[in-house]
C-alpha cells in the first residue's frame, strides 16, 4: 500500500469500504519505516508488534505517529533526551486515550528537540532527522520528527506539540498542515511539560480536512487537566463543507511583514497568498498588533521560567538517568542533570532559574507577564476588525543541518509564531508554495481568536482549495 497521498480521509475510505484493515495500515507504515527511516530519521522507535496488537483490537483504527514526549503506556517516552533514555511510560496521556476512543491508534515514536526546546530537531540527543524535501536540510522543530514523517509520507498523520511554534514552523518546512489549538482546547495530561501556560498538542497532517478530523478526536474537557475548557467540541470536519473566502475579513498585521531577515521567497509566497485570498472574495483589512516586537523577549522569560520548574523533577531519583559518580544526594542531583541534559536545556534552566530568583522576579517574570497581557489585548483588538490574520509562518524556508549555530538566530525562527502562543489563540501553518530555487516548501500562518478553530479551519480549507498544493 502506497503511503504517498494517504491521509486520514483516504485511510478512512479504505477502512469503510473494507479494502483495508487497521493491521494493513500499520503494516504499510512499518514497511515505509523499514525502507526509508534510515535516511530520514523521523522515528526514534517503532514497535510494530504493539501497534499490530492495538490494530487487532480495533480493526477500523488509523495509525498515528506520536511525538516522543506524549506518554503511551508501555512505550518509551524520551523527549529526545539522554536523561530519559530507557524510560517506559506507565500510562496513556489523555490525548492517546482520546485517539483510541475515536478510531485511531498510536504507532511509532517520532523525534524532537530535547524537551521541545529548539527549531530544527538538532537538539535531539537521540538522532538526526532530515527534511524529506532536501536531505541536507533540517525538518524544523521541535516537532521535526512529526513533520518529516507526515511530509515524507512515512505515516498517515502525526501528533506534535507547540509551545512557541513547534507545530507550525516544522509544518511550514515540510509541507504539512499543522494546527496549534487554542490554549485549553486539548488536554496536556501525560504530555511532558515544557512551559505549562503555553504547551498544546495538535494535529500535523496532509490536509486541512485531516487536521479537522484529528483535532475533534483530541479536543475536549479533561478532569486531569484543570486548564482544559468545557466549551463543546464542534464537528470541525463538518464545518468545512462549502468553505469559501467570500466576504471573509482577513487581517494583515503589518508588524509581521516588517521583519528584518524575512526571506524574499517567504515574503513572495505570503504576499501571493494574501492576493489569492482577495481574488477568492476575501476582504483584506490592515491591522496592527503594536506589542509584537516584545513577544520574543517575553517568551524567553516565561518559557524558560516554567521549564526550570517543570524540569526539576528529572533529578536522578525518580526518572531516567542516574549518575554513577555521585557521592551524596546533592551530587546525585547535580551529576545526573549535568550528564543527562543537553546544552540548550541547561541554558533554559539557568535562564529560568535566574528570572525567577528573588530580587529578579518582579523585574523579569512579573514584567513579562504584564507585557504578555498587552500582547493578548492586541489580538482581541485585531479580531474586533477581522475573522483571522494571515502572516508569514517561519521567516525562512528549511535551512541546512549545522547552518544555524548560535541560539539567538535559532530563536528568531519563532518570531511570527510566538505571539499567538502567548495570547493562547488558535493558529496554524498551511502549505502555500515552494521556493523558486530548490523547491523548498513554505507555509503561511492563519491565526484566529481563542476557541475559533471551526472558523479558522474553514478559512484554511478554502485557502487550500485555491492553492491546490
Ligand atoms: N522553538 C521554540 C523554542 O525553542 C518553540 C519550541 C516549541 O514550541 N516547543 O522554545
Coordinates of C-alpha atoms and ligand atoms in Angstrom, one line a residue:
X1 CA 0.0 0.0 0.0
X2 CA 1.3 3.4 -1.1
X3 CA 1.5 5.9 1.8
X4 CA 2.0 8.9 -0.6
X5 CA -1.2 10.9 -0.5
X6 CA -2.7 8.5 2.0
X7 CA -4.1 10.8 4.7
X8 CA -6.8 10.2 7.4
X9 CA -9.6 10.8 4.9
X10 CA -8.2 8.3 2.4
X11 CA -7.4 5.7 5.1
X12 CA -11.0 6.1 6.5
X13 CA -12.3 5.4 3.0
X14 CA -10.2 2.2 2.7
X15 CA -11.4 1.0 6.1
X16 CA -15.1 1.8 5.4
X17 CA -15.1 0.0 2.0
X18 CA -13.3 -3.0 3.6
X19 CA -10.4 -2.6 1.2
X20 CA -8.0 -2.4 4.2
X21 CA -8.0 -3.2 7.9
X22 CA -6.1 -1.3 10.6
X23 CA -3.5 -4.0 10.5
X24 CA -2.9 -3.4 6.8
X25 CA -2.4 0.3 7.5
X26 CA 0.1 -0.5 10.4
X27 CA 2.0 -2.9 8.1
X28 CA 2.2 -0.3 5.3
X29 CA 3.6 2.3 7.8
X30 CA 6.0 -0.3 9.1
X31 CA 7.2 -1.1 5.6
X32 CA 7.9 2.6 4.9
X33 CA 9.7 2.9 8.2
X34 CA 12.0 0.0 7.3
X35 CA 12.6 1.2 3.8
X36 CA 13.1 5.0 4.5
X37 CA 13.6 5.8 8.1
X38 CA 17.3 5.1 7.9
X39 CA 17.6 8.1 5.5
X40 CA 15.1 10.5 7.0
X41 CA 15.3 9.6 10.7
X42 CA 11.8 10.7 11.5
X43 CA 11.1 7.9 14.0
X44 CA 13.2 7.2 17.1
X45 CA 11.5 3.8 17.8
X46 CA 8.8 1.8 16.0
X47 CA 7.1 -1.0 17.9
X48 CA 5.3 -2.8 15.1
X49 CA 4.1 -5.6 17.4
X50 CA 2.5 -3.2 19.9
X51 CA 0.7 -1.3 17.0
X52 CA -0.5 -4.6 15.4
X53 CA -1.9 -5.7 18.8
X54 CA -3.9 -2.4 19.0
X55 CA -4.9 -2.8 15.4
X56 CA -6.2 -6.3 16.0
X57 CA -8.4 -5.0 18.9
X58 CA -9.7 -2.2 16.7
X59 CA -9.7 -3.2 13.0
X60 CA -11.1 0.2 11.9
X61 CA -8.5 2.4 13.5
X62 CA -5.9 4.6 11.8
X63 CA -2.3 4.6 13.0
X64 CA -0.9 8.0 14.1
X65 CA 2.8 8.8 14.8
X66 CA 3.4 10.2 18.2
X67 CA 5.9 12.9 19.2
X68 CA 8.2 11.4 21.8
X69 CA 7.1 13.5 24.7
X70 CA 3.5 12.1 24.7
X71 CA 3.1 9.2 27.1
X72 CA 1.8 5.9 25.6
X73 CA 1.6 3.0 28.1
X74 CA 4.4 0.5 27.6
X75 CA 6.3 2.7 25.1
X76 CA 9.5 4.7 25.6
X77 CA 9.0 8.4 26.2
X78 CA 12.4 10.0 25.9
X79 CA 11.6 13.6 25.0
X80 CA 14.7 13.5 22.7
X81 CA 16.8 13.5 25.9
X82 CA 19.5 11.2 27.3
X83 CA 18.1 11.8 30.7
X84 CA 15.0 9.7 29.8
X85 CA 16.8 7.0 27.8
X86 CA 15.3 3.7 28.9
X87 CA 12.2 5.3 30.5
X88 CA 8.9 3.4 29.7
X89 CA 5.5 5.2 30.2
X90 CA 3.3 3.6 32.8
X91 CA 0.1 5.2 31.4
X92 CA -1.5 6.8 28.4
X93 CA -1.8 10.6 28.0
X94 CA -5.4 11.8 27.7
X95 CA -4.8 12.6 24.0
X96 CA -3.8 9.0 23.5
X97 CA -6.9 7.7 25.3
X98 CA -8.9 10.1 23.2
X99 CA -7.2 8.9 20.0
X100 CA -8.1 5.3 20.9
X101 CA -11.7 6.2 21.7
X102 CA -12.1 7.9 18.4
X103 CA -10.8 5.4 15.8
X104 CA -7.0 6.0 16.0
X105 CA -4.1 4.1 17.5
X106 CA -0.6 5.3 18.4
X107 CA 2.1 3.9 16.0
X108 CA 5.7 4.8 16.3
X109 CA 7.6 7.5 18.3
X110 CA 8.9 10.5 16.4
X111 CA 12.0 12.6 17.0
X112 CA 12.1 16.1 18.5
X113 CA 14.3 18.7 20.0
X114 CA 15.2 17.8 23.6
X115 CA 12.2 18.6 25.8
X116 CA 10.8 20.5 22.8
X117 CA 13.4 23.3 23.0
X118 CA 14.6 24.2 19.5
X119 CA 13.6 24.8 16.0
X120 CA 15.5 22.2 13.9
X121 CA 15.4 18.9 15.9
X122 CA 19.2 19.2 16.0
X123 CA 18.9 19.5 19.8
X124 CA 17.7 15.9 20.0
X125 CA 20.2 13.8 21.9
X126 CA 19.0 10.7 20.2
X127 CA 19.3 11.1 16.4
X128 CA 19.3 13.3 13.3
X129 CA 16.1 14.0 11.4
X130 CA 16.3 15.2 7.8
X131 CA 13.9 17.2 5.7
X132 CA 12.2 14.9 3.3
X133 CA 12.3 17.6 0.6
X134 CA 16.1 18.1 0.9
X135 CA 18.0 15.6 3.0
X136 CA 20.8 18.2 3.6
X137 CA 18.3 20.4 5.5
X138 CA 16.5 20.4 8.8
X139 CA 12.8 19.4 9.2
X140 CA 12.3 22.3 11.6
X141 CA 11.4 21.8 15.3
X142 CA 10.7 20.9 17.8
X143 CA 8.1 18.6 16.2
X144 CA 10.6 17.8 13.4
X145 CA 10.1 14.1 13.5
X146 CA 6.3 14.5 13.2
X147 CA 6.7 16.9 10.2
X148 CA 9.3 14.7 8.4
X149 CA 7.1 11.7 8.9
X150 CA 4.0 13.5 7.5
X151 CA 5.8 15.4 4.8
X152 CA 7.9 12.4 3.8
X153 CA 4.9 10.0 3.8
X154 CA 6.3 7.8 6.5
X155 CA 3.0 8.0 8.3
X156 CA -0.7 8.9 7.7
X157 CA -0.7 11.7 10.2
X158 CA 1.1 12.7 13.4
X159 CA 0.7 14.5 16.7
X160 CA 3.0 17.4 17.5
X161 CA 3.2 19.9 20.3
X162 CA 3.5 23.7 20.1
X163 CA 4.8 25.9 22.9
X164 CA 6.1 28.8 20.7
X165 CA 5.9 27.5 17.2
X166 CA 6.9 23.8 17.3
X167 CA 3.9 22.5 15.3
X168 CA 3.7 25.4 12.8
X169 CA 7.4 26.1 11.9
X170 CA 8.2 22.4 11.1
X171 CA 4.8 22.1 9.2
X172 CA 5.9 25.0 7.1
X173 CA 9.4 23.4 6.5
X174 CA 7.9 20.0 5.5
X175 CA 4.7 20.9 3.6
X176 CA 2.2 19.8 6.2
X177 CA -0.9 21.3 7.8
X178 CA -0.1 21.9 11.4
X179 CA -2.6 23.3 13.9
X180 CA -1.8 24.8 17.3
X181 CA -5.2 24.7 19.1
X182 CA -6.2 27.4 21.5
X183 CA -4.8 27.1 25.0
X184 CA -7.2 24.8 26.9
X185 CA -8.7 23.1 23.9
X186 CA -6.6 19.9 24.2
X187 CA -5.5 18.2 27.4
X188 CA -1.9 18.3 28.4
X189 CA -2.2 15.4 30.9
X190 CA 0.5 12.9 30.1
X191 CA 2.4 15.3 27.8
X192 CA 5.8 16.0 29.3
X193 CA 5.6 19.7 30.3
X194 CA 7.9 22.3 28.8
X195 CA 6.1 25.6 29.6
X196 CA 2.7 24.8 31.1
X197 CA 1.0 28.1 30.3
X198 CA 1.8 27.6 26.6
X199 CA 2.0 23.9 25.7
X200 CA -0.7 22.5 23.4
X201 CA -0.9 19.2 21.5
X202 CA -2.1 19.4 17.9
X203 CA -2.5 17.6 14.6
X204 CA 0.1 17.5 11.8
X205 CA -1.5 16.2 8.7
X206 CA -1.6 16.0 4.9
X207 CA -4.7 18.1 4.5
X208 CA -7.0 20.6 6.4
X209 CA -9.8 18.0 6.5
X210 CA -7.4 15.5 8.2
X211 CA -6.4 18.2 10.7
X212 CA -10.1 18.8 11.4
X213 CA -10.9 15.1 12.0
X214 CA -7.9 14.6 14.2
X215 CA -8.5 17.8 16.3
X216 CA -12.0 16.7 17.0
X217 CA -10.7 13.4 18.3
X218 CA -8.1 15.1 20.5
X219 CA -10.0 18.1 22.0
X220 CA -12.3 18.5 25.0
X221 CA -12.6 18.8 28.7
X222 CA -10.3 16.6 30.8
X223 CA -10.7 16.4 34.6
X224 CA -7.0 15.5 34.7
X225 CA -6.0 18.9 33.2
X226 CA -7.7 21.9 35.0
X227 CA -6.8 24.2 32.2
X228 CA -9.0 22.4 29.7
X229 CA -12.2 24.2 28.6
X230 CA -15.7 22.7 28.9
X231 CA -16.7 24.5 25.7
X232 CA -18.3 21.9 23.4
X233 CA -16.1 20.5 20.7
X234 CA -17.7 21.2 17.3
X235 CA -17.6 18.8 14.4
X236 CA -14.7 20.5 12.7
X237 CA -14.8 18.4 9.6
X238 CA -18.4 19.1 9.0
X239 CA -17.8 22.8 9.3
X240 CA -15.5 22.6 6.3
X241 CA -18.4 21.8 3.9
X242 CA -18.9 24.6 1.4
X243 CA -15.9 26.5 2.8
X244 CA -15.4 29.8 1.0
X245 CA -13.4 33.0 1.4
X246 CA -16.2 35.2 0.1
X247 CA -16.8 38.1 2.5
X248 CA -14.3 36.7 5.0
X249 CA -12.3 39.5 6.6
X250 CA -8.6 38.6 6.6
X251 CA -6.4 40.9 8.8
X252 CA -2.9 41.6 7.5
X253 CA -0.8 42.7 10.5
X254 CA 1.9 45.0 9.3
X255 CA 4.3 44.1 12.1
X256 CA 4.7 40.6 10.7
X257 CA 5.8 41.8 7.3
X258 CA 8.3 44.4 8.6
X259 CA 10.6 41.7 10.0
X260 CA 14.3 42.0 9.4
X261 CA 15.6 38.7 8.0
X262 CA 12.3 37.8 6.3
X263 CA 13.4 35.7 3.4
X264 CA 12.5 37.1 -0.1
X265 CA 10.8 33.9 -1.2
X266 CA 8.8 33.6 2.0
X267 CA 7.7 37.2 1.5
X268 CA 6.7 36.5 -2.1
X269 CA 4.7 33.4 -1.2
X270 CA 3.0 35.1 1.7
X271 CA 2.1 38.1 -0.4
X272 CA 0.8 35.9 -3.2
X273 CA -1.3 34.0 -0.6
X274 CA -2.8 37.4 0.5
X275 CA -3.6 38.2 -3.1
X276 CA -5.1 34.8 -3.7
X277 CA -7.4 35.3 -0.7
X278 CA -8.5 38.6 -2.1
X279 CA -9.1 37.2 -5.5
X280 CA -11.3 34.5 -3.9
X281 CA -13.5 37.1 -2.4
X282 CA -11.9 37.8 1.0
X283 CA -11.8 41.4 2.2
X284 CA -8.4 42.5 3.3
X285 CA -8.1 44.6 6.5
X286 CA -4.9 46.2 7.6
X287 CA -4.4 45.6 11.3
X288 CA -1.7 46.5 13.8
X289 CA -0.5 44.5 16.8
X290 CA 1.9 47.0 18.3
X291 CA 3.3 44.8 21.1
X292 CA 4.5 42.1 18.7
X293 CA 8.1 43.3 19.0
X294 CA 8.2 42.3 22.6
X295 CA 6.9 38.8 22.1
X296 CA 10.3 37.1 21.7
X297 CA 11.7 38.7 24.9
X298 CA 8.6 37.8 26.9
X299 CA 8.6 34.3 25.6
X300 CA 12.3 33.8 26.5
X301 CA 11.5 34.8 30.1
X302 CA 8.2 32.9 30.6
X303 CA 9.0 29.7 28.8
X304 CA 12.4 29.1 30.5
X305 CA 10.9 30.1 33.9
X306 CA 8.2 27.5 33.5
X307 CA 10.7 25.0 32.1
X308 CA 13.1 25.4 35.0
X309 CA 10.3 24.4 37.4
X310 CA 8.9 21.6 35.2
X311 CA 12.3 20.0 34.6
X312 CA 13.2 20.0 38.3
X313 CA 11.6 16.5 38.5
X314 CA 14.4 15.0 36.5
X315 CA 16.8 14.6 39.4
X316 CA 18.2 11.1 39.1
X317 CA 15.9 9.8 41.8
X318 CA 12.5 9.1 40.2
X319 CA 13.1 9.1 36.4
X320 CA 15.7 8.2 33.9
X321 CA 19.4 8.7 34.1
X322 CA 21.1 8.4 37.5
X323 CA 24.8 9.3 37.7
X324 CA 27.2 6.5 38.7
X325 CA 29.6 9.1 40.1
X326 CA 27.6 10.6 43.0
X327 CA 28.9 10.8 46.5
X328 CA 25.9 12.2 48.2
X329 CA 22.3 13.3 47.4
X330 CA 23.3 16.8 46.2
X331 CA 26.0 15.5 43.9
X332 CA 23.5 12.8 42.7
X333 CA 21.1 15.6 41.6
X334 CA 23.9 17.8 40.1
X335 CA 25.7 15.0 38.2
X336 CA 22.6 13.2 36.9
X337 CA 21.4 16.5 35.5
X338 CA 24.8 17.6 34.2
X339 CA 25.2 14.2 32.4
X340 CA 21.6 13.9 31.3
X341 CA 20.6 17.3 29.9
X342 CA 22.0 18.8 26.7
X343 CA 23.3 22.3 26.3
X344 CA 20.1 24.1 25.2
X345 CA 18.1 22.6 28.0
X346 CA 20.8 23.6 30.5
X347 CA 20.8 27.1 29.1
X348 CA 17.0 27.4 29.5
X349 CA 17.1 26.0 33.1
X350 CA 19.8 28.6 34.0
X351 CA 17.9 31.5 32.4
X352 CA 14.6 30.3 34.0
X353 CA 16.1 30.0 37.5
X354 CA 17.6 33.4 37.2
X355 CA 14.4 35.2 36.1
X356 CA 12.5 33.6 39.0
X357 CA 15.1 34.2 41.7
X358 CA 14.2 36.6 44.5
X359 CA 15.2 40.1 43.6
X360 CA 14.8 39.5 39.9
X361 CA 11.3 38.0 39.8
X362 CA 9.5 41.4 39.6
X363 CA 11.9 42.9 37.1
X364 CA 11.8 39.9 34.7
X365 CA 9.0 37.4 35.2
X366 CA 6.5 39.8 36.7
X367 CA 7.1 42.4 33.9
X368 CA 7.0 39.7 31.2
X369 CA 3.5 38.6 32.5
X370 CA 2.3 42.2 32.2
X371 CA 3.6 42.6 28.6
X372 CA 2.0 39.2 27.8
X373 CA -1.3 40.7 28.7
X374 CA -0.7 43.6 26.3
X375 CA 0.1 41.1 23.5
X376 CA -3.1 39.3 24.2
X377 CA -5.0 42.6 24.1
X378 CA -3.5 43.4 20.7
X379 CA -5.1 40.2 19.4
X380 CA -8.5 41.0 21.0
X381 CA -8.5 44.4 19.3
X382 CA -7.4 42.9 15.9
X383 CA -10.1 40.3 16.0
X384 CA -12.7 43.0 16.5
X385 CA -11.9 44.0 12.9
X386 CA -11.4 40.7 11.1
X387 CA -12.1 37.0 11.2
X388 CA -8.5 35.8 11.0
X389 CA -5.0 37.0 10.5
X390 CA -2.7 35.9 7.6
X391 CA 1.0 36.1 8.2
X392 CA 4.3 34.5 7.3
X393 CA 4.9 31.4 9.4
X394 CA 8.7 30.9 9.6
X395 CA 11.0 33.7 8.4
X396 CA 12.9 31.3 6.1
X397 CA 12.4 28.0 4.3
X398 CA 14.2 25.0 5.8
X399 CA 17.9 25.7 6.5
X400 CA 20.9 23.3 6.2
X401 CA 21.8 21.0 9.0
X402 CA 24.5 22.6 11.0
X403 CA 23.9 26.0 9.4
X404 CA 22.4 27.8 12.4
X405 CA 24.8 27.6 15.3
X406 CA 24.1 30.4 17.7
X407 CA 21.0 30.2 19.9
X408 CA 19.7 33.7 19.1
X409 CA 19.5 33.1 15.4
X410 CA 17.7 29.8 16.1
X411 CA 15.2 31.6 18.4
X412 CA 14.3 34.0 15.6
X413 CA 12.6 31.2 13.8
X414 CA 9.6 31.6 16.0
X415 CA 9.3 35.4 15.7
X416 CA 5.9 35.1 14.0
X417 CA 4.6 32.1 15.8
X418 CA 5.3 33.1 19.4
X419 CA 2.8 35.9 19.8
X420 CA -0.3 33.6 19.1
X421 CA 1.1 31.1 21.7
X422 CA 1.5 33.8 24.3
X423 CA -2.1 35.0 23.6
X424 CA -3.5 31.5 23.8
X425 CA -5.3 31.9 20.5
X426 CA -5.6 29.3 17.7
X427 CA -3.1 29.3 14.9
X428 CA -1.9 27.0 12.1
X429 CA 0.5 26.7 9.2
X430 CA -0.9 25.8 5.8
X431 CA 1.2 24.8 2.7
X432 CA 1.3 27.9 0.4
X433 CA 4.0 27.2 -2.2
X434 CA 7.6 26.3 -3.0
X435 CA 10.7 28.4 -3.4
X436 CA 11.7 29.0 -7.0
X437 CA 15.2 27.7 -6.4
X438 CA 15.5 24.4 -4.6
X439 CA 11.7 23.8 -4.5
X440 CA 11.5 24.0 -0.7
X441 CA 8.0 24.1 0.8
X442 CA 6.8 27.3 2.5
X443 CA 3.7 27.6 4.7
X444 CA 1.7 30.6 5.8
X445 CA 0.2 31.1 9.2
X446 CA -3.5 31.8 9.8
X447 CA -4.5 33.0 13.3
X448 CA -8.0 33.2 14.8
X449 CA -9.4 34.1 18.2
X450 CA -9.4 31.6 21.0
X451 CA -11.8 28.6 20.5
X452 CA -12.5 29.7 16.9
X453 CA -10.9 26.6 15.4
X454 CA -14.0 25.9 13.4
X455 CA -13.8 29.3 11.6
X456 CA -10.0 29.0 11.3
X457 CA -10.2 25.6 9.7
X458 CA -13.0 26.7 7.4
X459 CA -10.9 29.6 6.1
X460 CA -7.9 27.3 5.7
X461 CA -9.9 24.8 3.8
X462 CA -11.0 27.5 1.4
X463 CA -7.4 28.6 1.1
X464 CA -6.2 25.0 0.5
X465 CA -8.8 24.8 -2.3
X466 CA -7.4 27.8 -4.1
X467 CA -3.7 27.0 -3.6
X468 CA -4.1 23.4 -4.8
X469 CA -0.8 22.1 -3.2
Ligands
LIG1 N1 11.5 26.9 19.1 C1 10.8 27.4 20.3 C2 11.7 27.1 21.5 O1 12.8 26.6 21.3 C3 9.5 26.8 20.4 C4 9.5 25.4 20.8 C5 8.2 24.8 21.0 O2 7.2 25.4 20.5 N2 8.2 23.7 21.7 O3 11.3 27.3 22.6

